Short mmCIF file of C-alpha atoms in Angstrom, two decimals:
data_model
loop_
_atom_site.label_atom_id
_atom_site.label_comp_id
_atom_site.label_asym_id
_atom_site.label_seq_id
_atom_site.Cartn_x
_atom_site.Cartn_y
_atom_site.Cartn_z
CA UNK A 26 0.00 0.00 0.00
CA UNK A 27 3.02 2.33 1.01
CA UNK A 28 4.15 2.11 -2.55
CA UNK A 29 0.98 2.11 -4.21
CA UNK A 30 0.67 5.34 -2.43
CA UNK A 31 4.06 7.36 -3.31
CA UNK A 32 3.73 6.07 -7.08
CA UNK A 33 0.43 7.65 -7.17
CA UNK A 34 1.93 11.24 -5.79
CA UNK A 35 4.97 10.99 -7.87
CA UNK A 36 2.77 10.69 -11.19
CA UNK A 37 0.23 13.15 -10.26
CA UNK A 38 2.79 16.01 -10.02
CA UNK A 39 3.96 15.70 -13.46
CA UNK A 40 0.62 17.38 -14.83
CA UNK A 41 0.44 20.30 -12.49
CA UNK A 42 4.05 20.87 -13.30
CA UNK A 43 2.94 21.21 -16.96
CA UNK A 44 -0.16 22.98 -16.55
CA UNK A 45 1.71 25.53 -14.84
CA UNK A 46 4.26 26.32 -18.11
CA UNK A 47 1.05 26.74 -19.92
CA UNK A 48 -0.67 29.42 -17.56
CA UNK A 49 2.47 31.09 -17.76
CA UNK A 50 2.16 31.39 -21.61
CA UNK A 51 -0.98 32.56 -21.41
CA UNK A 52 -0.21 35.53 -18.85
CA UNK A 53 2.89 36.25 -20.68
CA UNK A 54 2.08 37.87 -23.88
CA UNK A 55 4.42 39.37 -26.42
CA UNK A 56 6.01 42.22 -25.43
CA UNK A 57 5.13 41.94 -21.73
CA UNK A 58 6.35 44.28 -19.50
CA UNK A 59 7.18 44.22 -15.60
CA UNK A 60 5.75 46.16 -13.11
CA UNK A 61 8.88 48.55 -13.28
CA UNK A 62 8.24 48.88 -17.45
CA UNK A 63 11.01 46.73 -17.93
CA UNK A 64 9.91 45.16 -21.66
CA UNK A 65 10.55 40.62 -21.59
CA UNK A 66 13.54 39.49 -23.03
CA UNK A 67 12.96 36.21 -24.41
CA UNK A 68 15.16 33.08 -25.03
CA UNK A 69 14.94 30.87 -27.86
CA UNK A 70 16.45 27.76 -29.28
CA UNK A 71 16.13 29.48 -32.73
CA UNK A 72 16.52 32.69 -31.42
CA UNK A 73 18.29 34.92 -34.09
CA UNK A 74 20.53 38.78 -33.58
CA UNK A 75 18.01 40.38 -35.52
CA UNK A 76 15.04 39.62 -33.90
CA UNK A 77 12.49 42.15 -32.57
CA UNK A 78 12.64 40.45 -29.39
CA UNK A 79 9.00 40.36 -28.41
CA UNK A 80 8.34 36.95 -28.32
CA UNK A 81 9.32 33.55 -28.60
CA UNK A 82 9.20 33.60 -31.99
CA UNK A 83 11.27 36.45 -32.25
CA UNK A 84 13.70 36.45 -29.12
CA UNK A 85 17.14 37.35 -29.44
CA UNK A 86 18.92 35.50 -27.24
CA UNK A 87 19.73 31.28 -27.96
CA UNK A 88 21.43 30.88 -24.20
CA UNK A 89 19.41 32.12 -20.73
CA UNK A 90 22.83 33.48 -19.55
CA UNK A 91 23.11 36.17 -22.45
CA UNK A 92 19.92 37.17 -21.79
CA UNK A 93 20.24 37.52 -18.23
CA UNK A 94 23.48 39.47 -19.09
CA UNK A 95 21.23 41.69 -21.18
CA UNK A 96 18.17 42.04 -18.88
CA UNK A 97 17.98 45.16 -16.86
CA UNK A 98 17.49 45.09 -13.02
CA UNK A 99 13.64 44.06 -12.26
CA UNK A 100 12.72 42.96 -15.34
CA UNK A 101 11.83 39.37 -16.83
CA UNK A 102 13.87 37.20 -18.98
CA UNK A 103 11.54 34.50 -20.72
CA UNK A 104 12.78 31.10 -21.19
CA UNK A 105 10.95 29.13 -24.47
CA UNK A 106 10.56 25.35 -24.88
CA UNK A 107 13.63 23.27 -24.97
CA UNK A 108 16.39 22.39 -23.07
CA UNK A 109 19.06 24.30 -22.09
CA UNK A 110 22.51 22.56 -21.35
CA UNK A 111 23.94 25.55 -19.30
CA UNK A 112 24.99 26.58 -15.61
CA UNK A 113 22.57 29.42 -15.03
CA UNK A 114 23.54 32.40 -12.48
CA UNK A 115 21.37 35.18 -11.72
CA UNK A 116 23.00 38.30 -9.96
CA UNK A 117 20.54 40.83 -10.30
CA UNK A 118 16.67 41.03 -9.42
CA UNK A 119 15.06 39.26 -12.42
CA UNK A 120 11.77 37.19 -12.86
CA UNK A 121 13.62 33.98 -14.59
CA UNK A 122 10.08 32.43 -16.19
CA UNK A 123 10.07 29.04 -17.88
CA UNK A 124 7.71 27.33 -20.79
CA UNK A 125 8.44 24.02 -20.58
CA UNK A 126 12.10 24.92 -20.51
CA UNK A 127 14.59 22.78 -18.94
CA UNK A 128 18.14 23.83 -17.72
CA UNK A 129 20.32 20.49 -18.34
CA UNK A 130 23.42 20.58 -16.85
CA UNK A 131 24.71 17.03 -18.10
CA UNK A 132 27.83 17.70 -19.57
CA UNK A 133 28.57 21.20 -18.65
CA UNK A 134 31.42 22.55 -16.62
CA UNK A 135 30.59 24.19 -13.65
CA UNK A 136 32.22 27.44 -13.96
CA UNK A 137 31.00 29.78 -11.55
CA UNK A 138 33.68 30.66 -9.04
CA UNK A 139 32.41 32.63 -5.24
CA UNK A 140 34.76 33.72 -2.82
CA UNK A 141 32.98 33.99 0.85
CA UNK A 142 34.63 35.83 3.08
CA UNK A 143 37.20 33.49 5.58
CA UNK A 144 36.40 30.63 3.28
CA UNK A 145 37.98 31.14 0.19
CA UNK A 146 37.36 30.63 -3.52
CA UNK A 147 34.81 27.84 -4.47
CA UNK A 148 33.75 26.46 -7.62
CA UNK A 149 29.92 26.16 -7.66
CA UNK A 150 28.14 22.94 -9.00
CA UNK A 151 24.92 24.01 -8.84
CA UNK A 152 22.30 23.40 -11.81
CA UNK A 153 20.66 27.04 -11.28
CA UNK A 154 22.34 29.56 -8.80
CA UNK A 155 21.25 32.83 -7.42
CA UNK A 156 23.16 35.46 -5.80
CA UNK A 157 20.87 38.42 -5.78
CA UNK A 158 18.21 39.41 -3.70
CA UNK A 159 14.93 40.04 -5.29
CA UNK A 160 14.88 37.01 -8.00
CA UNK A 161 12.23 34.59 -9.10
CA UNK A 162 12.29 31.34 -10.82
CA UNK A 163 9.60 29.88 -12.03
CA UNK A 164 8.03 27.16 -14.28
CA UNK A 165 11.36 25.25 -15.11
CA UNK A 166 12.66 21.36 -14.82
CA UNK A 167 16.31 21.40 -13.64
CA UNK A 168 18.08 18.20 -14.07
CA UNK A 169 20.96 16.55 -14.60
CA UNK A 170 23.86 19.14 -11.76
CA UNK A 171 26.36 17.41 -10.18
CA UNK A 172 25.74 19.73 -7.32
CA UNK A 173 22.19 21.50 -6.54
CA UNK A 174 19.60 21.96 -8.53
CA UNK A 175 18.96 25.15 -7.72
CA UNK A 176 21.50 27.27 -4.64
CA UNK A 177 19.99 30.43 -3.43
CA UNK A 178 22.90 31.87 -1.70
CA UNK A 179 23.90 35.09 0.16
CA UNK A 180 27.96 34.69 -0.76
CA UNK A 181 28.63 38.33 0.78
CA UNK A 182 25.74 38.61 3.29
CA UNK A 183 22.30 37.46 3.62
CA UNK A 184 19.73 38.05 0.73
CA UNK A 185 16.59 38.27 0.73
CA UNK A 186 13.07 38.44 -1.29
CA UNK A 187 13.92 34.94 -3.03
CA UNK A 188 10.86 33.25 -4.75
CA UNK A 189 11.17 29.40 -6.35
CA UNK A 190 8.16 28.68 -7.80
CA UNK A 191 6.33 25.90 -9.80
CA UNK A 192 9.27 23.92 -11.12
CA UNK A 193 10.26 20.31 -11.36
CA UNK A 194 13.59 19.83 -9.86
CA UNK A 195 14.41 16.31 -10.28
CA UNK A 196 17.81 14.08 -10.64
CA UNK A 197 20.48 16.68 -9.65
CA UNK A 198 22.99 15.71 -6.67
CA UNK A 199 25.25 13.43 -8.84
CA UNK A 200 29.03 14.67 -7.80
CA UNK A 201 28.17 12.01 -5.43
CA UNK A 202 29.25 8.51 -4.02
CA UNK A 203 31.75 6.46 -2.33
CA UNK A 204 34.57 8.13 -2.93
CA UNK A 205 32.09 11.24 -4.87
CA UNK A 206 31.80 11.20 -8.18
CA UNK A 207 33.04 15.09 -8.45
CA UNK A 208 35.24 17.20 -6.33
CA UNK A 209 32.47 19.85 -5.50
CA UNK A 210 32.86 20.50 -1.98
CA UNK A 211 29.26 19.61 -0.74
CA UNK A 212 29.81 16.62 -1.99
CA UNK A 213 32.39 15.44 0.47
CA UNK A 214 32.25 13.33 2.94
CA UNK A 215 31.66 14.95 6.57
CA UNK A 216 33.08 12.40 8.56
CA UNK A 217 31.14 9.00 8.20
CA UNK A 218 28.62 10.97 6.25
CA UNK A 219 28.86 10.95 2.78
CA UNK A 220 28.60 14.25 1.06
CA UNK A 221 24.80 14.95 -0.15
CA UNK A 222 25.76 17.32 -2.78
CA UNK A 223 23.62 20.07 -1.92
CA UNK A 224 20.50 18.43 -2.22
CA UNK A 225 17.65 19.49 -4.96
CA UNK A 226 17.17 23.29 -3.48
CA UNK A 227 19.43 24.93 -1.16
CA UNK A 228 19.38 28.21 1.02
CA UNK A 229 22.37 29.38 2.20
CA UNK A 230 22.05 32.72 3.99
CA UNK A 231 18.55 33.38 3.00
CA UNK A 232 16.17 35.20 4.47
CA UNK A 233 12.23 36.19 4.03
CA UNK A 234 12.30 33.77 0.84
CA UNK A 235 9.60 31.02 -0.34
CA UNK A 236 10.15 27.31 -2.12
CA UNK A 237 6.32 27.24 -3.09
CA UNK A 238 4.67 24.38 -5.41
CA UNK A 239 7.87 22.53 -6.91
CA UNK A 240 8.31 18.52 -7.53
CA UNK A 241 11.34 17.67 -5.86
CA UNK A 242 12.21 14.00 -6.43
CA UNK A 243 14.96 11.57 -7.36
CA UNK A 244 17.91 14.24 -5.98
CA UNK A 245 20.21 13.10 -3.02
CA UNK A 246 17.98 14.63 -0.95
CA UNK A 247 15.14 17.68 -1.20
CA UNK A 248 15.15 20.94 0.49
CA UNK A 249 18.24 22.36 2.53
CA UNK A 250 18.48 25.34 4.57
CA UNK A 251 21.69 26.38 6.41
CA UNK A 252 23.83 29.01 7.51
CA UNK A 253 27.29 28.83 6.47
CA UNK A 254 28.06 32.48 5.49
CA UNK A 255 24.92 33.70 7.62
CA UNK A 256 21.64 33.45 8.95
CA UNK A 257 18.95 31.55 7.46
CA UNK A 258 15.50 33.23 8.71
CA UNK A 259 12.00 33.48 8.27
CA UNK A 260 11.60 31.40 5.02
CA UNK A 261 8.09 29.63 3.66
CA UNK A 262 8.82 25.89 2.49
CA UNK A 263 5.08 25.29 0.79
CA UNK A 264 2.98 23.10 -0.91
CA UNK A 265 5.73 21.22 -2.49
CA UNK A 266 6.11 16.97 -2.89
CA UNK A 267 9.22 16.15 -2.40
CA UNK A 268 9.78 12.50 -2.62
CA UNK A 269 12.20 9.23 -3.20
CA UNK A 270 15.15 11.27 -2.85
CA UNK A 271 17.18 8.49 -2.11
CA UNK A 272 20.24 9.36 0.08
CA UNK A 273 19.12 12.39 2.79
CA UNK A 274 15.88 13.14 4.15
CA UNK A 275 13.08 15.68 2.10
CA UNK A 276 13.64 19.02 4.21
CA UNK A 277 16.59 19.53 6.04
CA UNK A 278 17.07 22.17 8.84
CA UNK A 279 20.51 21.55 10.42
CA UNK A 280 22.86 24.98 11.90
CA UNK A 281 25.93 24.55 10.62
CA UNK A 282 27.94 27.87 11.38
CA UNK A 283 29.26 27.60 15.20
CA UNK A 284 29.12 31.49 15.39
CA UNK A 285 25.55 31.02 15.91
CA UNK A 286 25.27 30.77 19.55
CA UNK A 287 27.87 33.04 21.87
CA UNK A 288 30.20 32.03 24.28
CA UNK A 289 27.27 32.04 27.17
CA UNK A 290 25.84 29.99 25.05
CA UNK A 291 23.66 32.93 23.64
CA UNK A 292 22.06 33.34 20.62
CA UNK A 293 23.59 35.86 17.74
CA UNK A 294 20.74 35.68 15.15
CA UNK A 295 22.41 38.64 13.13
CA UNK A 296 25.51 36.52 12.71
CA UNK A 297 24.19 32.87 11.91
CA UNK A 298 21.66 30.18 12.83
CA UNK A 299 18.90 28.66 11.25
CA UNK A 300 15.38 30.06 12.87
CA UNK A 301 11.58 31.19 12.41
CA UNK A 302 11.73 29.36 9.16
CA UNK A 303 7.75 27.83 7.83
CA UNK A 304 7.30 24.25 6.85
CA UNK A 305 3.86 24.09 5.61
CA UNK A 306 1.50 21.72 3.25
CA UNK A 307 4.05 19.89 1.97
CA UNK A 308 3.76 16.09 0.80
CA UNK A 309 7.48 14.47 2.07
CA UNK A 310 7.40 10.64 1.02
CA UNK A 311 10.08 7.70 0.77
CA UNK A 312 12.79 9.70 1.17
CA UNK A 313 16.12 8.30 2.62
CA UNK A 314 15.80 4.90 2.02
CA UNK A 315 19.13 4.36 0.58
CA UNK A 316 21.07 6.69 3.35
CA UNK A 317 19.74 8.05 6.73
CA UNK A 318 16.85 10.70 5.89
CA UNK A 319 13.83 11.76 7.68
CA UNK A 320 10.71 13.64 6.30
CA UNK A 321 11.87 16.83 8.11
CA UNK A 322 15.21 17.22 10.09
CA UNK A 323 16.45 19.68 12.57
CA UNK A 324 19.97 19.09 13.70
CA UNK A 325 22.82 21.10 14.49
CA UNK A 326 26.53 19.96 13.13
CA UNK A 327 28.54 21.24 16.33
CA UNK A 328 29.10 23.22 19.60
CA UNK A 329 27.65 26.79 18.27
CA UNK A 330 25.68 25.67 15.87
CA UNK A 331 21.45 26.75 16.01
CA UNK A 332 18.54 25.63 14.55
CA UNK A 333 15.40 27.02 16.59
CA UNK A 334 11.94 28.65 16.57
CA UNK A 335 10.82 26.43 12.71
CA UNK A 336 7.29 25.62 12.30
CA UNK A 337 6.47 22.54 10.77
CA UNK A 338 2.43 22.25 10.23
CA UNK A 339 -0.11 20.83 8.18
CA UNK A 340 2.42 18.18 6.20
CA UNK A 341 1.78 15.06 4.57
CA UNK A 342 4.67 12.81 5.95
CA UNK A 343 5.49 9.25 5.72
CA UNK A 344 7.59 6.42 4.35
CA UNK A 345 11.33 8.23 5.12
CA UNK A 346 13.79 6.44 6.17
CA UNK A 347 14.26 8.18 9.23
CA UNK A 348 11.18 9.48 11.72
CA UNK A 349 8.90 11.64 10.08
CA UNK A 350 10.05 14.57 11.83
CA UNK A 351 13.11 14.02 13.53
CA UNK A 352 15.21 16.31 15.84
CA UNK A 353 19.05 15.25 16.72
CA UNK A 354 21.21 17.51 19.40
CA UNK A 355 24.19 15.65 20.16
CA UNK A 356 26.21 14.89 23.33
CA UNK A 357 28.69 18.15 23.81
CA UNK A 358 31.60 18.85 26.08
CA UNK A 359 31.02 20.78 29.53
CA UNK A 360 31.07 24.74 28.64
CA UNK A 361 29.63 24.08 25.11
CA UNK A 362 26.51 24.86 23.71
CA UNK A 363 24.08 24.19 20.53
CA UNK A 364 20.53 25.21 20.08
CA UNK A 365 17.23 23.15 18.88
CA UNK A 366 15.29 24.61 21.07
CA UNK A 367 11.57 26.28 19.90
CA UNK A 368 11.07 24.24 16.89
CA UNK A 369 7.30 23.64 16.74
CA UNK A 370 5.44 20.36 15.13
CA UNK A 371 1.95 21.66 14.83
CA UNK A 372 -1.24 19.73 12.68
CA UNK A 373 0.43 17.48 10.25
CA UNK A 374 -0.64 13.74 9.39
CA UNK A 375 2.18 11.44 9.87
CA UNK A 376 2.26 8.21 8.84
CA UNK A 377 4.88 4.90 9.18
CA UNK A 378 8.17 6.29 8.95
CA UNK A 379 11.72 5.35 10.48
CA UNK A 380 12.18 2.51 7.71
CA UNK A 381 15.39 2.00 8.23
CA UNK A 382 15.84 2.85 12.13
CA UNK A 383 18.09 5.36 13.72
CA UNK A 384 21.39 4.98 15.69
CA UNK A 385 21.27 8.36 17.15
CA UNK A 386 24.42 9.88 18.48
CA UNK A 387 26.99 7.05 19.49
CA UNK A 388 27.01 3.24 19.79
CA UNK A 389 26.85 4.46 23.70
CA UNK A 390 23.35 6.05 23.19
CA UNK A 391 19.93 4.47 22.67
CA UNK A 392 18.57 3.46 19.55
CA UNK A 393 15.22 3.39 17.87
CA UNK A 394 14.84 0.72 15.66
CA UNK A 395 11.52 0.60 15.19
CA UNK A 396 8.96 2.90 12.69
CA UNK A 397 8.32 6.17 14.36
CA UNK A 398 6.58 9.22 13.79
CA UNK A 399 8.63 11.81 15.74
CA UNK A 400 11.88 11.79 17.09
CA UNK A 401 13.61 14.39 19.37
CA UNK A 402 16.84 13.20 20.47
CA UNK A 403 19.43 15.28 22.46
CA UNK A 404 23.12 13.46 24.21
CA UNK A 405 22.52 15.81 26.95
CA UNK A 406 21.75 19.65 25.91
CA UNK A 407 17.84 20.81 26.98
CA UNK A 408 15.89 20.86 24.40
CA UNK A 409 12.14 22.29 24.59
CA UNK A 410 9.95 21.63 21.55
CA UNK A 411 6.02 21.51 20.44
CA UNK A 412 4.59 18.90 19.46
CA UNK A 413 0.62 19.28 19.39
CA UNK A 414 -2.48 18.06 17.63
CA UNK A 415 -0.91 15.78 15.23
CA UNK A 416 -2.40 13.18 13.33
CA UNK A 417 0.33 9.99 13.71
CA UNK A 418 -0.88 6.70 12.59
CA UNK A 419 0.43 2.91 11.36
CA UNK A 420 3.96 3.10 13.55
CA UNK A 421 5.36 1.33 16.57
CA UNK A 422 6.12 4.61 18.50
CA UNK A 423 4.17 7.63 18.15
CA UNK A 424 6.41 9.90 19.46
CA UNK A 425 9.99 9.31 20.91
CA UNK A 426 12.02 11.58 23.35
CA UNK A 427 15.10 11.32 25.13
CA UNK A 428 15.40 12.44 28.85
CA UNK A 429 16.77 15.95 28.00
CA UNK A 430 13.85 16.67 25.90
CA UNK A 431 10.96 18.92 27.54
CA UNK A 432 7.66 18.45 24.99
CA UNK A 433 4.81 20.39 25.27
CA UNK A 434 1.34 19.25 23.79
CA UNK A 435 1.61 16.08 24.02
CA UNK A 436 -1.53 15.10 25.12
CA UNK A 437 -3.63 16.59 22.16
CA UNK A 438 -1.87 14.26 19.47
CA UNK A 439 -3.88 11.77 18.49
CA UNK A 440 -2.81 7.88 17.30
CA UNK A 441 -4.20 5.24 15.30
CA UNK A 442 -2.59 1.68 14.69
CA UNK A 443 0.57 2.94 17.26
CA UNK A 444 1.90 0.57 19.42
CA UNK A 445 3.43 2.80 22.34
CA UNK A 446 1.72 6.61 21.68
CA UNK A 447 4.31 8.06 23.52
CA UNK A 448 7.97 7.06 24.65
CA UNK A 449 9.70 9.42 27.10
CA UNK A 450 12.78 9.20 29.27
CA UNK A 451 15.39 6.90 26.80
#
């Protein structure tokens, strides 16, 4: 029934994804203008110099980069049918609209080169990147990156206004592997943990942003938020499916930059951290069943490190390898600190997850082995969380916490076909 269930979802996004290129055709008429009177500019696979320039039929531009090179600040650049074997970087405000257009990054070099500040220069892998506040993609399938499909990032600072809307981003992550396939940084190995490549959408440094409506499937895994070069805040993840990516879990929440959290132990959300990010309507399925995923995943990498105050509410989740929603805080030394603290799980349906059982922090800790809808896990730091008026149904435990964990709500969840409701105090 399980897979009856996620083959059913996985086909039924296809259309939408279509139907959406179409509407888009329709509201985008030759010659449209933006809402700053910035005129198209339109992309073409027969695109010729001496085109007017008004349309599809007449664009002037055969590659999305020259046109984005082209296209004034605020305005739209207009991608027409076919596929477009490119690395695509916007660093300006620009609507980037697709019809049926697909950026295909099989073999293309990665050329784009970014140079954070105390990191260093780094060649980017990505499918799609953005660098600029104020952009908008929408309406495209991006396939075939060795890193992400698509990398918002704020390289300098944190930027802002970021929409990704209505497109299919499917089969990206492939610098991967044991050893990786490519030598793309994200694709690494972080210890035991093989590198994930980036997974199909990243945020890096991204603030008041949305990842709305997209089919997110078959990457290593789906949505990633994190803070390396700075904070990652007050971002909507909604109404996507993001399913049977195979190696991490579906949305990913982890801090990652220890300059998140003070000496005391304080937090320093103008510096870094991960925080009052949205999770909402999404459909998460089968993800991680080839490498340790949940549905959604708060964690934090290392003494420093925040991820705190995320909603997750009204999501579909089940079938991940890991617990539906799963929260890890790991066993510290005295006079460190890391925060999970805040994170709310609010309204959503979860179904059998934990496929593949968790080992948690060390061979030393406790293990859950059995399907679970939510975990919250922590080697010792407090950790206070919500967890209220959930639907959880068809697993052993309904909800699992360790004895640092503090949950509040538990008593208005509700459980069908669970074996032990709730499991406190491993």
């Amino acid at each position: 029934m399980r897979s009856l269930k996620a083959g059913l979802i996985t086909s039924s996004l296809l259309t939408p994804v279509l139907v959406v290129a179409g509407m888009l055709a329709q509201a985008g008429p030759a010659g449209a203008s933006t809402s700053h009177g910035q005129r198209a500019v339109f992309v073409s696979k027969s695109a010729s110099s001496s085109g007017s320039g008004w349309s599809c039929s007449t664009a002037r531009y055969k590659t999305i980069g020259s046109a984005l090179k082209a296209a004034s600040p605020w305005s739209a650049v207009v991608v027409c049918p076919g596929s477009y074997h490119e690395q695509v970087v916007i660093k300006k405000p620009v609507s980037l609209i697709g019809l049926h257009a697909t950026i295909n990054e099989k073999g293309v070099k990665p050329a784009l080169v970014v140079n954070p500040p105390h990191v260093g220069k780094l060649t980017i892998f990505a499918g799609l990147v953005i660098l600029s506040s104020h952009a908008r993609v929408q309406g495209f399938t991006v396939t075939n990156a060795l890193g992400e499909g698509i990398l918002a990032a704020g390289v300098q600072g944190t930027i802002s206004g970021i929409t990704i809307s209505r497109n299919a981003v499917v089969h990206n992550d492939l610098g991967g592997g044991v050893p990786p396939a490519s030598t793309y940084f994200e694709c690494q190995p972080q210890g035991p943990v093989p590198g994930d490549c980036g997974e199909g959408v990243h945020f890096i440094a991204v603030a008041n942003s949305q990842v709305n409506g997209n089919f997110i499937a078959h990457n290593s895994g789906g949505v990633l938020l994190t803070d390396e070069t700075g904070p990652t805040h007050n971002n909507v993840i909604e109404n996507n499916i993001v399913t049977r990516n195979a190696s991490d879990c579906g949305i990913t929440v982890p801090g990652h930059n220890p300059a998140a959290l003070n000496a005391k132990g304080q937090r320093q959300p103008a510096v870094a951290g991960v925080y009052d990010n949205a999770i909402v309507h999404n459909v998460v399925t089968n993800n991680g069943l080839e490498g340790e995923g949940a549905g959604v995943l708060f964690a934090n990498a290392t003494a420093g490190t925040a991820s705190y105050n995320n909603l997750v509410e009204g999501n579909f989740i089940a079938g991940n390898g890991l617990s539906g929603v799963t929260m890890h805080a790991h066993t510290l030394m005295p006079g460190q600190f890391e925060d999970l603290s805040g994170n709310k799980i609010i309204g959503n349906k979860i179904g059998r997850n934990n496929i593949d059982g968790d080992t948690l922090d060390s061979p030393a800790s406790p293990t859950d082995m059995k399907t679970t809808g939510v975990l919250v896990f922590s080697g010792g730091t407090r950790v206070h969380v919500v967890i209220a008026h959930n639907r959880i149904f068809d697993n052993h435990f309904g909800i699992w916490l360790s004895k640092p964990v503090k949950a509040f709500g538990l008593g208005t969840n509700s459980f069908r076909h669970v074996t032990r409701p709730i499991s406190a105090g491993h």
